[in-house]
XYZ file of C-alpha atoms in Angstrom:
451
model
C -69.281 98.967 -28.793
C -71.570 97.531 -31.524
C -70.838 94.463 -33.388
C -70.568 96.324 -36.670
C -67.973 98.832 -35.303
C -65.832 96.262 -33.615
C -65.814 93.959 -36.690
C -65.189 96.892 -39.021
C -62.245 98.194 -37.060
C -60.665 94.780 -36.955
C -61.204 94.174 -40.642
C -59.868 97.617 -41.584
C -56.593 96.901 -39.863
C -56.426 93.445 -41.631
C -57.082 94.998 -44.971
C -54.380 97.684 -44.399
C -51.784 95.010 -43.575
C -52.867 92.889 -46.569
C -52.760 95.784 -49.082
C -49.343 97.034 -47.653
C -47.825 93.473 -48.067
C -48.615 93.493 -51.873
C -49.477 89.769 -51.713
C -52.742 88.615 -53.239
C -55.521 86.844 -51.262
C -54.640 83.548 -53.061
C -50.959 83.641 -52.056
C -51.782 84.624 -48.449
C -54.467 81.937 -48.077
C -52.127 79.218 -49.409
C -49.509 80.216 -46.855
C -52.032 80.362 -44.079
C -53.537 77.005 -44.986
C -57.039 78.480 -45.300
C -59.395 79.095 -48.270
C -59.417 82.368 -50.242
C -63.044 82.983 -49.512
C -62.445 82.705 -45.740
C -59.626 85.152 -45.847
C -61.898 87.470 -47.937
C -64.593 87.324 -45.215
C -62.136 88.194 -42.415
C -60.712 91.133 -44.391
C -64.259 92.415 -45.440
C -65.645 92.158 -41.876
C -68.109 89.530 -42.696
C -66.691 87.092 -40.117
C -64.412 87.190 -37.059
C -61.875 84.336 -36.660
C -62.734 82.252 -33.512
C -59.092 81.887 -32.741
C -56.315 84.614 -32.807
C -53.467 82.219 -34.079
C -54.319 82.558 -37.855
C -54.632 86.278 -37.417
C -51.181 86.589 -35.891
C -49.802 84.613 -38.648
C -51.329 86.715 -41.213
C -49.995 89.850 -39.641
C -46.455 88.388 -39.484
C -46.660 87.414 -43.108
C -47.538 90.994 -43.961
C -44.623 92.156 -41.835
C -46.744 94.059 -39.182
C -44.777 96.199 -36.786
C -44.847 95.245 -32.967
C -47.378 98.070 -32.179
C -49.608 96.852 -35.022
C -49.522 93.342 -33.596
C -50.619 94.642 -30.356
C -53.330 96.867 -31.835
C -54.536 93.918 -33.999
C -54.925 91.615 -30.947
C -56.865 94.412 -29.084
C -59.320 94.788 -31.967
C -59.787 91.035 -32.307
C -60.528 90.633 -28.569
C -63.273 93.461 -28.853
C -64.717 91.972 -31.973
C -64.794 88.514 -30.497
C -66.463 89.752 -27.290
C -69.132 91.703 -29.028
C -69.916 88.649 -31.235
C -70.106 86.485 -28.245
C -72.477 88.765 -26.453
C -74.758 88.859 -29.511
C -74.852 85.061 -29.577
C -75.861 84.950 -26.012
C -78.554 87.484 -26.521
C -80.002 85.538 -29.432
C -79.977 82.343 -27.584
C -81.759 83.902 -24.680
C -84.518 85.639 -26.730
C -87.986 84.186 -25.573
C -90.211 82.749 -28.357
C -93.228 84.446 -29.580
C -95.563 82.104 -27.448
C -93.502 82.740 -24.328
C -93.488 86.505 -24.760
C -97.251 86.506 -25.313
C -97.579 84.874 -21.886
C -99.823 82.058 -23.249
C -99.640 78.659 -21.838
C -99.369 75.644 -24.131
C -103.077 74.742 -23.816
C -104.159 78.320 -24.358
C -101.947 78.667 -27.459
C -103.406 75.421 -28.963
C -107.096 76.258 -28.208
C -107.186 80.036 -28.983
C -104.654 80.497 -31.769
C -105.193 77.534 -34.090
C -107.920 74.980 -34.579
C -107.076 71.417 -33.502
C -105.711 69.217 -36.260
C -106.969 65.588 -35.953
C -104.983 62.825 -37.581
C -106.797 59.739 -38.408
C -106.186 57.057 -35.849
C -106.994 53.353 -35.677
C -109.804 52.030 -33.492
C -109.152 52.538 -29.834
C -107.568 49.713 -28.043
C -109.150 49.361 -24.687
C -111.435 51.813 -22.959
C -110.496 55.509 -22.466
C -111.253 56.830 -18.948
C -113.026 60.093 -19.080
C -114.152 60.507 -15.396
C -112.524 59.842 -12.082
C -112.848 56.160 -11.035
C -115.196 55.779 -8.087
C -115.275 52.239 -6.794
C -116.338 49.905 -9.591
C -118.614 52.385 -11.354
C -116.067 53.930 -13.758
C -117.547 55.792 -16.773
C -115.809 54.738 -19.956
C -115.995 56.013 -23.559
C -116.179 53.089 -25.985
C -115.356 53.340 -29.729
C -118.947 53.913 -30.541
C -119.426 56.835 -28.240
C -119.029 60.584 -29.099
C -115.239 61.105 -29.432
C -115.247 64.920 -29.025
C -114.768 65.070 -25.232
C -112.076 62.331 -25.522
C -110.224 64.351 -28.203
C -110.354 67.583 -26.085
C -109.013 65.701 -23.046
C -106.388 63.867 -25.018
C -105.194 67.162 -26.746
C -105.123 68.780 -23.332
C -103.080 65.912 -21.813
C -100.748 65.929 -24.683
C -100.090 69.543 -24.421
C -99.663 69.456 -20.717
C -97.158 66.514 -21.158
C -95.149 68.422 -23.686
C -94.927 71.421 -21.204
C -93.735 69.166 -18.481
C -91.242 67.622 -20.775
C -89.953 71.001 -21.872
C -89.462 72.117 -18.213
C -87.657 68.972 -17.318
C -85.390 69.192 -20.494
C -84.601 72.874 -19.550
C -83.659 71.865 -15.971
C -81.446 69.009 -17.338
C -79.781 71.384 -19.816
C -79.016 73.904 -17.113
C -77.490 71.340 -14.837
C -75.529 69.832 -17.731
C -73.999 72.964 -19.138
C -70.581 74.208 -17.878
C -71.362 76.587 -15.086
C -75.032 75.770 -14.997
C -76.765 74.947 -11.663
C -73.698 75.659 -9.514
C -71.535 78.437 -8.220
C -68.412 77.031 -9.712
C -69.161 77.678 -13.249
C -67.312 79.538 -15.831
C -69.673 82.468 -16.004
C -69.390 82.685 -19.760
C -70.037 79.035 -20.483
C -66.287 78.590 -21.458
C -66.887 80.553 -24.720
C -63.507 82.459 -24.263
C -61.672 79.249 -23.352
C -60.428 77.509 -26.393
C -58.674 74.163 -26.241
C -55.598 74.670 -24.066
C -56.703 77.927 -22.665
C -55.957 78.600 -19.003
C -58.430 78.270 -16.175
C -58.841 81.408 -14.158
C -60.209 81.647 -10.626
C -60.179 84.475 -8.100
C -60.799 85.856 -4.686
C -62.239 89.348 -4.198
C -62.105 91.746 -1.177
C -64.790 94.398 -0.720
C -62.420 97.031 0.355
C -58.769 97.795 -0.157
C -57.925 97.474 3.555
C -59.011 93.866 3.581
C -57.451 92.863 0.278
C -56.462 89.108 0.284
C -52.775 88.727 0.636
C -50.672 86.087 -1.074
C -50.328 82.968 0.850
C -46.792 82.018 1.850
C -47.628 78.292 2.170
C -46.326 76.038 -0.538
C -49.508 75.303 -2.784
C -50.520 71.755 -3.588
C -49.845 70.532 -7.149
C -53.591 69.665 -7.323
C -55.497 72.720 -8.570
C -58.503 71.747 -6.488
C -56.469 72.004 -3.288
C -54.739 75.251 -3.994
C -57.736 77.478 -3.260
C -60.762 75.794 -1.799
C -63.024 78.891 -2.078
C -62.643 80.356 -5.611
C -64.849 82.565 -7.644
C -64.893 82.343 -11.286
C -63.054 85.357 -12.801
C -65.231 87.951 -14.407
C -68.516 86.146 -13.587
C -71.653 88.226 -12.705
C -74.491 87.307 -10.375
C -77.070 84.888 -11.830
C -79.556 86.771 -13.980
C -77.787 90.083 -13.815
C -77.054 91.996 -16.942
C -73.409 92.624 -17.696
C -73.651 96.426 -17.341
C -75.419 96.210 -14.019
C -74.012 93.049 -12.380
C -70.297 93.556 -13.089
C -69.874 95.576 -9.922
C -70.730 92.694 -7.687
C -68.448 90.282 -9.557
C -64.771 90.198 -10.396
C -64.468 93.226 -12.747
C -61.684 91.637 -14.897
C -61.222 88.589 -17.103
C -58.113 86.804 -18.139
C -57.820 84.623 -21.121
C -54.638 82.695 -21.304
C -52.955 80.647 -24.157
C -50.312 78.296 -22.703
C -49.573 76.939 -26.137
C -48.809 80.140 -27.992
C -45.569 80.252 -29.918
C -43.100 83.202 -30.022
C -41.914 81.670 -33.238
C -41.665 77.905 -34.410
C -37.894 78.148 -34.105
C -38.020 78.661 -30.296
C -40.802 76.006 -29.573
C -39.912 72.551 -28.566
C -41.769 69.758 -26.712
C -40.586 66.832 -24.657
C -42.579 63.512 -25.388
C -42.155 60.174 -23.822
C -42.471 58.482 -27.222
C -39.908 57.208 -29.903
C -39.678 59.319 -33.080
C -41.249 56.566 -35.126
C -44.538 56.976 -33.099
C -44.732 60.742 -33.523
C -46.894 62.890 -35.775
C -45.495 65.789 -37.822
C -45.096 69.106 -36.063
C -48.338 71.169 -35.998
C -49.007 74.726 -36.871
C -49.455 77.031 -33.844
C -53.221 76.789 -33.860
C -53.103 73.034 -33.686
C -50.523 72.953 -30.856
C -52.999 72.350 -28.064
C -54.500 69.163 -29.793
C -50.903 68.026 -30.673
C -49.731 68.366 -27.021
C -52.797 66.484 -25.738
C -52.431 63.716 -28.210
C -48.791 63.044 -27.407
C -48.788 63.979 -23.615
C -46.143 66.603 -24.507
C -44.487 68.999 -22.027
C -43.029 72.371 -22.998
C -39.168 71.982 -23.401
C -36.710 74.473 -22.205
C -39.088 77.300 -22.155
C -42.936 78.098 -22.276
C -44.462 81.044 -24.082
C -47.638 82.231 -22.441
C -49.991 84.860 -23.959
C -52.410 86.545 -21.371
C -55.220 88.776 -22.418
C -56.646 90.904 -19.660
C -59.868 92.768 -20.085
C -62.288 94.687 -17.933
C -65.877 93.482 -17.682
C -67.442 96.989 -17.217
C -66.912 100.633 -18.094
C -64.734 101.442 -15.206
C -60.969 101.175 -15.200
C -59.363 98.195 -13.471
C -55.686 98.380 -12.377
C -53.623 95.185 -12.918
C -51.215 95.672 -10.085
C -48.839 92.760 -10.889
C -48.309 89.107 -11.683
C -46.682 86.644 -9.240
C -45.214 83.318 -10.109
C -46.051 80.479 -7.873
C -44.157 77.129 -8.008
C -46.372 73.978 -7.328
C -43.752 71.459 -7.695
C -40.091 70.846 -8.755
C -38.438 67.582 -9.951
C -35.533 66.337 -12.020
C -36.022 67.263 -15.721
C -37.925 64.627 -17.718
C -35.772 61.990 -19.565
C -37.870 62.191 -22.691
C -37.114 62.856 -26.361
C -36.929 66.475 -27.395
C -38.900 67.497 -30.613
C -38.350 70.750 -32.435
C -41.362 72.377 -34.052
C -39.418 74.329 -36.682
C -38.738 72.810 -40.124
C -34.955 72.651 -40.861
C -33.873 75.604 -43.161
C -37.033 77.586 -42.813
C -36.472 81.085 -41.512
C -38.313 82.166 -38.386
C -39.383 85.722 -37.524
C -40.591 86.957 -34.213
C -41.885 90.398 -33.349
C -40.850 92.502 -30.506
C -43.816 92.626 -28.011
C -44.648 95.765 -26.071
C -45.751 93.952 -22.877
C -43.193 91.100 -22.656
C -41.831 89.571 -19.376
C -39.419 86.772 -18.630
C -38.980 84.451 -15.660
C -36.408 81.778 -14.780
C -38.057 78.771 -13.257
C -34.714 77.544 -12.033
C -34.576 80.344 -9.453
C -35.375 79.569 -5.874
C -37.984 82.330 -6.019
C -39.052 82.857 -9.583
C -40.232 86.457 -10.504
C -41.300 88.226 -13.567
C -39.120 90.882 -15.046
C -39.946 93.053 -18.015
C -37.949 92.425 -21.113
C -35.627 95.213 -22.094
C -37.526 98.295 -23.417
C -40.803 97.069 -21.813
C -42.726 98.731 -18.972
C -43.371 97.102 -15.625
C -46.674 96.769 -13.770
C -49.101 98.382 -12.904
C -51.182 98.661 -16.120
C -54.843 99.777 -16.615
C -57.580 97.924 -18.477
C -61.228 98.336 -19.113
C -63.835 96.697 -21.329
C -62.864 98.755 -24.404
C -59.126 98.739 -23.643
C -57.603 95.286 -23.030
C -54.001 94.440 -22.476
C -51.978 91.497 -23.733
C -48.975 90.187 -21.806
C -46.319 87.863 -23.229
C -44.420 85.701 -20.680
C -41.501 83.555 -21.476
C -40.759 81.019 -18.732
C -37.469 79.229 -19.146
C -35.910 76.272 -17.309
C -32.918 74.021 -17.703
C -32.292 71.946 -14.511
C -35.807 71.023 -13.231
C -39.270 69.850 -14.333
C -41.469 72.652 -12.835
C -45.250 72.876 -12.080
C -46.172 76.597 -11.805
C -49.023 78.988 -12.070
C -49.650 82.802 -11.823
C -51.557 85.067 -9.510
C -52.744 88.314 -10.938
C -53.547 91.168 -8.502
C -56.161 93.676 -9.476
C -57.782 96.721 -7.872
C -60.805 98.880 -8.745
C -61.999 101.703 -6.622
C -62.375 100.308 -3.169
C -62.214 96.713 -4.206
C -59.309 94.502 -4.849
C -58.551 90.766 -5.385
C -56.350 88.017 -6.827
C -56.903 85.704 -9.835
C -55.248 82.436 -10.126
C -54.322 81.692 -13.689
C -53.393 78.108 -14.637
C -53.998 75.452 -17.354
C -57.736 74.528 -16.953
C -57.269 73.666 -13.266
C -53.849 72.204 -13.562
C -50.457 74.120 -13.139
C -48.430 75.023 -16.336
C -45.611 72.470 -16.746
C -42.239 73.211 -18.278
C -39.138 70.893 -18.281
C -35.386 71.309 -18.939
C -34.107 69.491 -21.929
C -30.340 69.343 -21.533
C -28.775 66.177 -22.951
C -32.022 64.806 -24.202
C -32.155 63.197 -27.782
C -33.398 65.842 -30.072
C -35.344 65.493 -33.369
C -36.443 67.582 -36.306
C -38.862 66.966 -39.206
C -37.562 67.823 -42.633
C -39.856 69.602 -45.131
C -41.287 66.986 -47.524
C -39.858 64.157 -45.208
C -41.921 61.271 -43.876
C -40.569 61.161 -40.336
C -38.531 62.612 -37.615
C -34.704 62.455 -37.835
C -31.914 63.428 -35.431
C -31.630 67.184 -35.172
C -28.871 68.577 -37.461
C -28.717 65.632 -39.867
C -31.091 67.159 -42.478
C -29.308 67.912 -45.752
C -30.149 71.542 -46.881
C -30.002 72.580 -50.538
């Protein structure tokens, strides 16, 4: 799908929702805390948001139906993926000098005359021939400078070429996924702050598909699976359309800090109310959580976007919940993200699942009215799954395993929080706080005087 088509389809649905709402660009932009010009660019197809959170908030303000929310997210995923591929292609385009196959010295001597800048008198001798014993030949300041200039220019250009190669090697080693087999595959472009880490194992045939381990996993992500393959990665140097068959044919983008609605979102923090910042918007939740060392309280809402990496269909056979550790619930303060007196609306998702982490063997179950696995995905037809994990009696470390199959291949992807398990703790009996609109600090929950 071309960038123009994907962006146009995404923008068309945004405009339809905006027009149907009857609200102006100015009113919507103010409620979304963005500039009017930015909202114009999104709705006109001139730009694609880097994060889905403001798109979802816009759709909810426009009272989008559940099926429209799912379709909007699907179109955003496609538009964002096409934009990413275009950026990678531009970054990898060779320069004119490289495409011509000319070396640095050839380009300097053949394509352009040398430019000589005035220089001070030479300090010390310039060696112009190999040193043989004590009889070195030297060029003094009163000698013909032409050979020295040619050799100097050649040496400088050769030095530049060596430096460029060295810088390229250093950059390849320093980039995420560069110079090693444990990289991200896409350089982390589809992993925003707080997005889950995804690793996987693949089997070449259905009969030798890896089975789920019955052993209790370690709480350390590095110890859970010593031989992991980045999800969706292709062999080095292979084009996406040709190399996808030898890699994992499905990618998973997980957002562990998505909100079903502000009213249902709470966090436990080991800080007094006086040391807390105001509640964030959903798109700022990951940074807020990191700044406060917060843990999801009572429940965690997880959004998974699953997409094929090639043209063929991939079957998502199921999601398995794995518990990495259970402890007594955290004895921290409980902070509500909703402002008192502000109504909250949540859509009914079409791929929604729930799990109780208090269970001895937690397992996903579809919400009422939703279908259960398996589902099919491809590059042009992604799926979005919404998972609500609840807990009251424990502080739980957990992660997911996604089983997939495609033709005679199958495998399992481990989905976690950037190499760490997700963490959700019960909040019963904990001191609870809320932040009044227009207030200057947190107050005990239920004490705000509403007009």
